[in-house]
Each structure stands twice: as C-alpha cells, then as structure tokens.
MMTF fields as JSON, N, C-alpha, C and O atoms, coordinates in Angstrom:
{
  "mmtfVersion": "1.0.0",
  "mmtfProducer": "UNKNOWN",
  "numBonds": 383,
  "numAtoms": 384,
  "numGroups": 96,
  "numChains": 1,
  "numModels": 1,
  "chainsPerModel": [1],
  "groupsPerChain": [96],
  "chainIdList": ["A"],
  "bondAtomList": [4, 2, 8, 6, 12, 10, 16, 14, 20, 18, 24, 22, 28, 26, 32, 30, 36, 34, 40, 38, 44, 42, 48, 46, 52, 50, 56, 54, 60, 58, 64, 62, 68, 66, 72, 70, 76, 74, 80, 78, 84, 82, 88, 86, 92, 90, 96, 94, 100, 98, 104, 102, 108, 106, 112, 110, 116, 114, 120, 118, 124, 122, 128, 126, 132, 130, 136, 134, 140, 138, 144, 142, 148, 146, 152, 150, 156, 154, 160, 158, 164, 162, 168, 166, 172, 170, 176, 174, 180, 178, 184, 182, 188, 186, 192, 190, 196, 194, 200, 198, 204, 202, 208, 206, 212, 210, 216, 214, 220, 218, 224, 222, 228, 226, 232, 230, 236, 234, 240, 238, 244, 242, 248, 246, 252, 250, 256, 254, 260, 258, 264, 262, 268, 266, 272, 270, 276, 274, 280, 278, 284, 282, 288, 286, 292, 290, 296, 294, 300, 298, 304, 302, 308, 306, 312, 310, 316, 314, 320, 318, 324, 322, 328, 326, 332, 330, 336, 334, 340, 338, 344, 342, 348, 346, 352, 350, 356, 354, 360, 358, 364, 362, 368, 366, 372, 370, 376, 374, 380, 378],
  "bondOrderList": [1, 1, 1, 1, 1, 1, 1, 1, 1, 1, 1, 1, 1, 1, 1, 1, 1, 1, 1, 1, 1, 1, 1, 1, 1, 1, 1, 1, 1, 1, 1, 1, 1, 1, 1, 1, 1, 1, 1, 1, 1, 1, 1, 1, 1, 1, 1, 1, 1, 1, 1, 1, 1, 1, 1, 1, 1, 1, 1, 1, 1, 1, 1, 1, 1, 1, 1, 1, 1, 1, 1, 1, 1, 1, 1, 1, 1, 1, 1, 1, 1, 1, 1, 1, 1, 1, 1, 1, 1, 1, 1, 1, 1, 1, 1],
  "groupList": [{"groupName": "MET", "atomNameList": ["N", "CA", "C", "O"], "elementList": ["N", "C", "C", "O"], "formalChargeList": [0, 0, 0, 0], "bondAtomList": [1, 0, 2, 1, 3, 2], "bondOrderList": [1, 1, 2], "singleLetterCode": "M", "chemCompType": "L-PEPTIDE LINKING"}, {"groupName": "ARG", "atomNameList": ["N", "CA", "C", "O"], "elementList": ["N", "C", "C", "O"], "formalChargeList": [0, 0, 0, 0], "bondAtomList": [1, 0, 2, 1, 3, 2], "bondOrderList": [1, 1, 2], "singleLetterCode": "R", "chemCompType": "L-PEPTIDE LINKING"}, {"groupName": "ALA", "atomNameList": ["N", "CA", "C", "O"], "elementList": ["N", "C", "C", "O"], "formalChargeList": [0, 0, 0, 0], "bondAtomList": [1, 0, 2, 1, 3, 2], "bondOrderList": [1, 1, 2], "singleLetterCode": "A", "chemCompType": "L-PEPTIDE LINKING"}, {"groupName": "ASP", "atomNameList": ["N", "CA", "C", "O"], "elementList": ["N", "C", "C", "O"], "formalChargeList": [0, 0, 0, 0], "bondAtomList": [1, 0, 2, 1, 3, 2], "bondOrderList": [1, 1, 2], "singleLetterCode": "D", "chemCompType": "L-PEPTIDE LINKING"}, {"groupName": "LYS", "atomNameList": ["N", "CA", "C", "O"], "elementList": ["N", "C", "C", "O"], "formalChargeList": [0, 0, 0, 0], "bondAtomList": [1, 0, 2, 1, 3, 2], "bondOrderList": [1, 1, 2], "singleLetterCode": "K", "chemCompType": "L-PEPTIDE LINKING"}, {"groupName": "TYR", "atomNameList": ["N", "CA", "C", "O"], "elementList": ["N", "C", "C", "O"], "formalChargeList": [0, 0, 0, 0], "bondAtomList": [1, 0, 2, 1, 3, 2], "bondOrderList": [1, 1, 2], "singleLetterCode": "Y", "chemCompType": "L-PEPTIDE LINKING"}, {"groupName": "GLY", "atomNameList": ["N", "CA", "C", "O"], "elementList": ["N", "C", "C", "O"], "formalChargeList": [0, 0, 0, 0], "bondAtomList": [1, 0, 2, 1, 3, 2], "bondOrderList": [1, 1, 2], "singleLetterCode": "G", "chemCompType": "PEPTIDE LINKING"}, {"groupName": "SER", "atomNameList": ["N", "CA", "C", "O"], "elementList": ["N", "C", "C", "O"], "formalChargeList": [0, 0, 0, 0], "bondAtomList": [1, 0, 2, 1, 3, 2], "bondOrderList": [1, 1, 2], "singleLetterCode": "S", "chemCompType": "L-PEPTIDE LINKING"}, {"groupName": "ASN", "atomNameList": ["N", "CA", "C", "O"], "elementList": ["N", "C", "C", "O"], "formalChargeList": [0, 0, 0, 0], "bondAtomList": [1, 0, 2, 1, 3, 2], "bondOrderList": [1, 1, 2], "singleLetterCode": "N", "chemCompType": "L-PEPTIDE LINKING"}, {"groupName": "CYS", "atomNameList": ["N", "CA", "C", "O"], "elementList": ["N", "C", "C", "O"], "formalChargeList": [0, 0, 0, 0], "bondAtomList": [1, 0, 2, 1, 3, 2], "bondOrderList": [1, 1, 2], "singleLetterCode": "C", "chemCompType": "L-PEPTIDE LINKING"}, {"groupName": "LEU", "atomNameList": ["N", "CA", "C", "O"], "elementList": ["N", "C", "C", "O"], "formalChargeList": [0, 0, 0, 0], "bondAtomList": [1, 0, 2, 1, 3, 2], "bondOrderList": [1, 1, 2], "singleLetterCode": "L", "chemCompType": "L-PEPTIDE LINKING"}, {"groupName": "ILE", "atomNameList": ["N", "CA", "C", "O"], "elementList": ["N", "C", "C", "O"], "formalChargeList": [0, 0, 0, 0], "bondAtomList": [1, 0, 2, 1, 3, 2], "bondOrderList": [1, 1, 2], "singleLetterCode": "I", "chemCompType": "L-PEPTIDE LINKING"}, {"groupName": "THR", "atomNameList": ["N", "CA", "C", "O"], "elementList": ["N", "C", "C", "O"], "formalChargeList": [0, 0, 0, 0], "bondAtomList": [1, 0, 2, 1, 3, 2], "bondOrderList": [1, 1, 2], "singleLetterCode": "T", "chemCompType": "L-PEPTIDE LINKING"}, {"groupName": "PRO", "atomNameList": ["N", "CA", "C", "O"], "elementList": ["N", "C", "C", "O"], "formalChargeList": [0, 0, 0, 0], "bondAtomList": [1, 0, 2, 1, 3, 2], "bondOrderList": [1, 1, 2], "singleLetterCode": "P", "chemCompType": "L-PEPTIDE LINKING"}, {"groupName": "GLU", "atomNameList": ["N", "CA", "C", "O"], "elementList": ["N", "C", "C", "O"], "formalChargeList": [0, 0, 0, 0], "bondAtomList": [1, 0, 2, 1, 3, 2], "bondOrderList": [1, 1, 2], "singleLetterCode": "E", "chemCompType": "L-PEPTIDE LINKING"}, {"groupName": "GLN", "atomNameList": ["N", "CA", "C", "O"], "elementList": ["N", "C", "C", "O"], "formalChargeList": [0, 0, 0, 0], "bondAtomList": [1, 0, 2, 1, 3, 2], "bondOrderList": [1, 1, 2], "singleLetterCode": "Q", "chemCompType": "L-PEPTIDE LINKING"}, {"groupName": "HIS", "atomNameList": ["N", "CA", "C", "O"], "elementList": ["N", "C", "C", "O"], "formalChargeList": [0, 0, 0, 0], "bondAtomList": [1, 0, 2, 1, 3, 2], "bondOrderList": [1, 1, 2], "singleLetterCode": "H", "chemCompType": "L-PEPTIDE LINKING"}, {"groupName": "VAL", "atomNameList": ["N", "CA", "C", "O"], "elementList": ["N", "C", "C", "O"], "formalChargeList": [0, 0, 0, 0], "bondAtomList": [1, 0, 2, 1, 3, 2], "bondOrderList": [1, 1, 2], "singleLetterCode": "V", "chemCompType": "L-PEPTIDE LINKING"}],
  "groupTypeList": [0, 1, 2, 3, 4, 2, 5, 6, 7, 1, 2, 8, 1, 2, 9, 10, 1, 1, 1, 1, 11, 7, 2, 12, 11, 13, 14, 1, 2, 7, 15, 11, 9, 16, 1, 1, 8, 1, 6, 1, 2, 6, 6, 1, 13, 13, 4, 7, 9, 14, 11, 3, 16, 1, 14, 1, 16, 2, 17, 14, 9, 2, 13, 7, 1, 10, 4, 1, 8, 1, 2, 17, 2, 12, 1, 9, 3, 1, 10, 2, 17, 1, 5, 14, 2, 12, 13, 16, 11, 2, 9, 17, 3, 14, 1, 10],
  "groupIdList": [1, 2, 3, 4, 5, 6, 7, 8, 9, 10, 11, 12, 13, 14, 15, 16, 17, 18, 19, 20, 21, 22, 23, 24, 25, 26, 27, 28, 29, 30, 31, 32, 33, 34, 35, 36, 37, 38, 39, 40, 41, 42, 43, 44, 45, 46, 47, 48, 49, 50, 51, 52, 53, 54, 55, 56, 57, 58, 59, 60, 61, 62, 63, 64, 65, 66, 67, 68, 69, 70, 71, 72, 73, 74, 75, 76, 77, 78, 79, 80, 81, 82, 83, 84, 85, 86, 87, 88, 89, 90, 91, 92, 93, 94, 95, 96],
  "secStructList": [7, 7, 1, 7, 4, 4, 4, 7, 1, 2, 2, 2, 2, 2, 2, 2, 2, 2, 6, 6, 7, 7, 7, 7, 7, 7, 7, 7, 2, 2, 2, 2, 2, 2, 2, 2, 2, 6, 4, 4, 4, 4, 7, 7, 7, 7, 7, 7, 7, 2, 2, 2, 2, 2, 2, 2, 2, 2, 2, 2, 2, 2, 2, 2, 2, 2, 6, 6, 1, 2, 2, 2, 2, 2, 7, 7, 7, 1, 1, 2, 2, 2, 2, 2, 2, 2, 2, 2, 2, 2, 2, 2, 2, 2, 2, 7],
  "xCoordList": [-7.203, -5.946, -6.155, -5.343, -7.204, -7.438, -7.782, -7.547, -8.333, -8.879, -8.536, -8.946, -7.825, -7.594, -6.356, -5.323, -6.442, -5.307, -4.117, -2.973, -4.368, -3.284, -2.39, -1.248, -2.886, -2.12, -1.648, -1.5, -1.408, -1.043, 0.434, 0.867, 1.221, 2.666, 3.006, 2.188, 4.208, 4.674, 4.659, 4.278, 5.072, 5.131, 3.731, 3.538, 2.763, 1.403, 0.796, 0.099, 1.058, 0.553, 1.199, 0.532, 2.489, 3.174, 2.585, 2.436, 2.254, 1.64, 0.294, -0.02, -0.492, -1.78, -1.584, -2.322, -0.585, -0.323, 0.092, -0.329, 0.921, 1.343, 0.148, 0.126, -0.837, -2.032, -3.099, -4.183, -2.773, -3.678, -4.977, -6.06, -4.853, -5.985, -5.854, -4.806, -6.905, -6.839, -7.061, -8.049, -6.145, -6.221, -7.112, -7.087, -7.886, -8.693, -8.194, -8.924, -6.959, -6.393, -6.105, -5.302, -6.741, -6.393, -5.047, -4.652, -4.356, -3.038, -3.186, -4.034, -2.367, -2.404, -1.845, -1.013, -2.304, -1.873, -0.37, 0.28, 0.186, 1.626, 2.43, 3.489, 1.939, 2.627, 2.558, 3.529, 1.415, 1.265, 2.248, 2.927, 2.32, 3.226, 4.685, 5.459, 5.051, 6.427, 6.8, 7.899, 5.871, 6.129, 6.283, 7.143, 5.464, 5.572, 6.892, 7.501, 7.335, 8.597, 9.791, 10.788, 9.701, 10.798, 10.828, 11.803, 9.787, 9.757, 9.625, 8.826, 10.416, 10.351, 10.777, 10.315, 11.651, 12.123, 11.04, 11.172, 9.98, 8.894, 8.077, 7.397, 8.141, 7.453, 5.998, 5.492, 5.366, 3.972, 3.076, 3.389, 1.975, 1.078, 0.419, 0.107, 0.203, -0.432, -1.877, -2.567, -2.297, -3.646, -4.635, -4.391, -5.749, -6.822, -8.146, -8.24, -9.142, -10.449, -11.375, -11.708, -11.789, -12.659, -14.02, -14.57, -14.565, -15.898, -15.872, -16.755, -14.86, -14.741, -14.58, -15.175, -13.777, -13.538, -14.831, -15.104, -15.62, -16.872, -17.85, -18.509, -17.945, -18.857, -18.401, -19.225, -17.094, -16.578, -16.848, -17.2, -16.684, -16.924, -18.388, -18.672, -19.311, -20.731, -21.035, -21.825, -20.408, -20.635, -20.055, -20.66, -18.878, -18.269, -19.0, -18.939, -19.691, -20.411, -21.763, -22.343, -22.272, -23.593, -23.712, -24.69, -22.76, -22.901, -22.899, -23.625, -22.104, -22.088, -23.378, -23.802, -24.016, -25.314, -26.349, -27.218, -26.256, -27.209, -26.949, -27.878, -25.683, -25.351, -25.785, -25.669, -26.285, -26.882, -28.07, -28.387, -28.731, -29.833, -29.226, -28.481, -29.536, -28.892, -29.118, -28.232, -30.292, -30.6, -29.703, -29.356, -29.335, -28.447, -27.035, -26.332, -26.616, -25.253, -25.031, -23.958, -26.027, -25.835, -26.179, -25.491, -27.232, -27.667, -27.724, -27.009, -28.563, -28.672, -30.094, -30.536, -30.823, -32.17, -32.109, -31.177, -33.129, -33.145, -33.794, -33.393, -34.787, -35.481, -34.804, -34.427, -34.662, -34.004, -34.783, -34.194, -36.107, -36.944, -36.636, -36.505, -36.522, -36.215, -34.775, -34.487, -33.884, -32.474, -32.324, -31.544, -33.088, -33.04, -33.815, -33.445, -34.873, -35.727, -35.129, -35.44, -34.286, -33.755, -33.01, -33.291, -32.074, -31.415, -32.375, -32.194, -33.397, -34.373, -35.152, -35.374, -35.558, -36.289, -35.386, -35.834, -34.115, -33.178, -32.966, -32.816, -32.952, -32.801, -34.013, -33.871, -35.204, -36.418, -36.428, -36.773, -36.048, -35.982, -34.994, -35.256, -33.847, -32.825, -33.328, -33.047, -34.071, -34.598, -35.659, -35.753, -36.462, -37.532, -36.935, -37.658],
  "yCoordList": [-1.509, -1.294, -1.147, -0.518, -1.704, -1.703, -0.315, -0.029, 0.563, 1.793, 3.062, 4.136, 3.011, 4.203, 4.953, 4.335, 6.278, 7.088, 6.968, 7.144, 6.676, 6.565, 5.373, 5.328, 4.409, 3.21, 3.213, 2.146, 4.384, 4.488, 4.341, 4.643, 3.891, 3.802, 2.718, 1.85, 2.789, 1.829, 0.405, -0.54, 0.261, -1.071, -1.668, -2.857, -0.864, -1.383, -1.762, -2.771, -0.956, -1.295, -2.589, -3.405, -2.78, -4.009, -5.222, -6.292, -5.048, -6.132, -6.526, -7.711, -5.534, -5.828, -6.543, -7.473, -6.109, -6.755, -8.211, -9.083, -8.478, -9.863, -10.748, -11.92, -10.195, -10.968, -10.936, -11.495, -10.266, -10.135, -9.438, -9.844, -8.384, -7.555, -6.241, -5.597, -5.847, -4.577, -3.435, -3.416, -2.504, -1.379, -0.287, -0.023, 0.334, 1.484, 2.731, 3.715, 2.694, 3.798, 4.962, 4.819, 6.113, 7.271, 7.828, 7.68, 8.458, 9.002, 10.343, 11.153, 10.58, 11.856, 12.964, 12.714, 14.187, 15.331, 15.559, 15.935, 15.335, 15.536, 14.523, 14.859, 13.293, 12.277, 12.608, 12.409, 13.111, 13.485, 14.596, 14.537, 15.612, 16.747, 16.289, 16.713, 15.433, 14.953, 14.143, 14.284, 13.297, 12.48, 13.366, 13.107, 14.402, 15.327, 16.087, 16.31, 16.485, 17.22, 16.369, 16.903, 15.066, 14.17, 13.901, 13.347, 14.282, 14.08, 12.617, 11.887, 12.189, 10.797, 9.825, 8.684, 10.261, 9.385, 9.159, 8.28, 9.947, 9.809, 8.553, 8.101, 7.988, 6.73, 6.917, 8.033, 5.81, 5.779, 5.92, 5.35, 6.659, 6.768, 5.429, 4.67, 5.13, 3.857, 3.817, 4.834, 2.638, 2.442, 2.432, 1.809, 3.125, 3.068, 3.135, 3.768, 2.501, 2.424, 3.452, 3.35, 4.436, 5.497, 4.966, 5.415, 4.015, 3.486, 2.765, 2.973, 1.91, 1.213, 2.203, 2.032, 3.237, 4.226, 4.97, 5.225, 5.317, 6.032, 5.162, 5.645, 3.879, 2.974, 2.741, 2.693, 2.595, 2.392, 3.615, 3.491, 4.784, 6.023, 6.112, 6.529, 5.719, 5.751, 4.811, 5.14, 3.642, 2.674, 3.176, 2.991, 3.814, 4.304, 5.496, 5.724, 6.26, 7.438, 7.073, 7.874, 5.885, 5.494, 5.516, 6.067, 4.941, 5.007, 6.431, 6.731, 7.307, 8.677, 9.405, 10.286, 9.054, 9.655, 9.199, 9.973, 7.928, 7.435, 8.051, 8.254, 8.35, 8.899, 10.354, 10.916, 10.966, 12.291, 12.226, 13.189, 11.066, 10.843, 10.528, 9.559, 11.325, 11.209, 9.85, 9.334, 9.277, 7.983, 6.872, 5.942, 6.962, 5.945, 6.128, 5.149, 7.37, 7.652, 7.212, 6.705, 7.396, 7.062, 5.616, 4.978, 5.089, 3.694, 3.266, 2.354, 3.92, 3.57, 3.147, 3.409, 2.5, 2.025, 0.807, 0.005, 0.692, -0.443, -1.676, -2.802, -1.467, -2.604, -2.995, -2.138, -4.287, -4.789, -4.427, -4.19, -4.384, -4.053, -2.641, -2.409, -1.707, -0.327, -0.204, 0.571, -0.966, -0.926, -1.364, -0.785, -2.402, -2.885, -1.987, -1.873, -1.355, -0.547, 0.821, 1.4, 1.343, 2.695, 2.877, 3.848, 1.995, 2.181, 2.063, 2.733, 1.209, 1.067, 2.366, 2.806, 2.964, 4.229, 5.323, 6.151, 5.318, 6.31, 6.129, 7.112, 4.87, 4.603, 5.119, 5.738, 4.862, 5.342, 6.869, 7.472, 7.482, 8.937, 9.496, 10.524, 8.823, 9.264, 9.155, 10.024, 8.091, 7.91, 8.953, 9.422, 9.31, 10.291, 11.668, 12.641],
  "zCoordList": [-5.255, -5.925, -7.428, -8.106, -7.943, -9.38, -9.891, -11.065, -9.051, -9.592, -8.834, -9.274, -7.746, -6.945, -7.411, -7.672, -7.518, -7.971, -7.02, -7.441, -5.765, -4.796, -5.105, -4.649, -5.87, -6.19, -7.631, -8.228, -8.207, -9.606, -9.893, -11.005, -8.94, -9.161, -10.185, -10.49, -10.696, -11.694, -11.126, -11.817, -9.874, -9.26, -9.111, -9.368, -8.703, -8.553, -9.89, -9.997, -10.912, -12.243, -12.745, -13.38, -12.467, -12.873, -12.15, -12.74, -10.878, -10.101, -10.705, -10.814, -11.092, -11.725, -13.06, -13.381, -13.84, -15.132, -14.94, -15.7, -13.923, -13.659, -13.352, -13.727, -12.674, -12.322, -13.409, -13.249, -14.528, -15.665, -15.289, -15.71, -14.491, -14.105, -14.858, -14.815, -15.541, -16.269, -15.28, -14.546, -15.272, -14.344, -14.919, -16.121, -14.07, -14.476, -13.768, -13.648, -13.302, -12.542, -13.48, -14.402, -13.266, -14.088, -13.654, -12.497, -14.565, -14.256, -13.551, -13.925, -12.537, -11.819, -12.698, -13.57, -12.467, -13.271, -13.15, -14.125, -11.957, -11.779, -12.592, -13.123, -12.696, -13.492, -14.982, -15.712, -15.428, -16.832, -17.179, -18.204, -16.316, -16.54, -16.566, -17.424, -15.631, -15.549, -16.802, -17.338, -17.257, -18.437, -19.668, -20.511, -19.781, -20.926, -20.906, -21.952, -19.709, -19.602, -20.027, -20.513, -19.851, -20.228, -21.723, -22.232, -22.425, -23.874, -24.249, -23.663, -25.235, -25.685, -24.601, -24.574, -23.709, -22.634, -21.579, -20.727, -21.637, -20.67, -20.86, -19.939, -22.052, -22.304, -22.693, -22.811, -22.88, -23.297, -22.07, -21.025, -22.16, -21.004, -20.695, -21.613, -19.42, -19.07, -19.558, -19.615, -19.898, -20.412, -19.254, -18.221, -19.437, -18.45, -19.192, -20.243, -18.663, -19.305, -18.671, -17.49, -19.452, -18.945, -18.512, -17.506, -19.264, -18.956, -17.62, -16.787, -17.401, -16.116, -14.974, -13.91, -15.194, -14.147, -13.813, -12.64, -14.81, -14.593, -13.804, -12.884, -14.164, -13.464, -12.023, -11.111, -11.818, -10.471, -9.611, -8.438, -10.188, -9.454, -9.005, -7.882, -9.886, -9.54, -8.382, -7.497, -8.393, -7.314, -5.998, -4.942, -6.054, -4.824, -4.236, -3.028, -5.07, -4.581, -3.977, -3.244, -4.269, -3.792, -2.263, -1.757, -1.495, -0.036, 0.5, 1.448, -0.082, 0.426, 0.084, 0.833, -1.04, -1.344, -0.338, 0.062, 0.078, 1.076, 2.443, 3.224, 2.732, 4.046, 4.209, 5.298, 3.133, 3.281, 4.213, 4.912, 4.215, 5.137, 6.502, 6.645, 7.475, 8.786, 9.446, 10.126, 9.247, 9.876, 9.328, 10.055, 8.073, 7.494, 8.023, 8.274, 8.193, 8.646, 10.083, 10.411, 10.951, 12.367, 12.68, 13.477, 12.068, 12.23, 13.696, 14.112, 14.458, 15.883, 16.249, 17.368, 15.335, 15.636, 16.541, 16.48, 17.38, 18.307, 17.701, 17.994, 16.866, 16.271, 14.95, 14.15, 14.746, 13.542, 12.283, 11.228, 12.395, 11.244, 10.759, 9.557, 11.685, 11.312, 10.818, 9.906, 11.419, 11.016, 9.554, 8.797, 9.169, 7.793, 6.834, 5.665, 7.305, 6.429, 6.114, 5.073, 6.983, 6.798, 5.475, 4.773, 5.094, 3.789, 2.604, 1.588, 2.734, 1.655, 1.459, 0.331, 2.559, 2.484, 1.902, 1.109, 2.303, 1.769, 0.268, -0.457, -0.208, -1.645, -2.413, -3.468, -1.877, -2.527, -2.561, -3.577, -1.451, -1.382, -2.382, -3.006, -2.546, -3.499, -4.936, -5.762, -5.237, -6.591, -6.925, -8.059, -5.913, -6.173, -6.267, -6.481]
}
C-alpha cells in the first residue's frame, strides 16, 4: 500500500498519514491532468519520494529477473539441494 499506484487514492494516502508512514506512491497521469484542469482548486500535488520509489522498483523487479531462468520459474526439482541451489545459480548468472 505504501508504494503501489493502484493505491494512490486520497483515502489511502490519508490512512498512511494517520499511521505516520511516508508514501512513495507516484501520482497517476490522469490525476495530474485532472488536478491541473481544476487550477488553484486542484490543490497541492501529493508528496512522493523518488529515491524510495526507485529503490522499491528495483526490489520488485528482482524476482521477475530471476524468473527469466526457467528452472526458477517452475521450481519442480526433486532434491532439496537442487531446489535451494537453483536461485543461487540464477543470481550468479544474472550478475555475470
């Protein structure tokens, strides 16, 4: 809820503020356009931290980068050793 564009509504942002959680939710393009069309009545744009959003995005993309390796995506090894080693090998492959 802290960072997903789908949860960028006014009510969700207010809920985060009540809990003293800083939101990193970027504003949707449609909301920006609507606020600009309203002029001064559109209010101030909500605060979001670009650095937090960039770091969160990198963390969320990591599993999908690993799933490019078919063995990680299917995970159907019979031996526990291979089941545990597959993501490690995929990480090394991704780094190289």
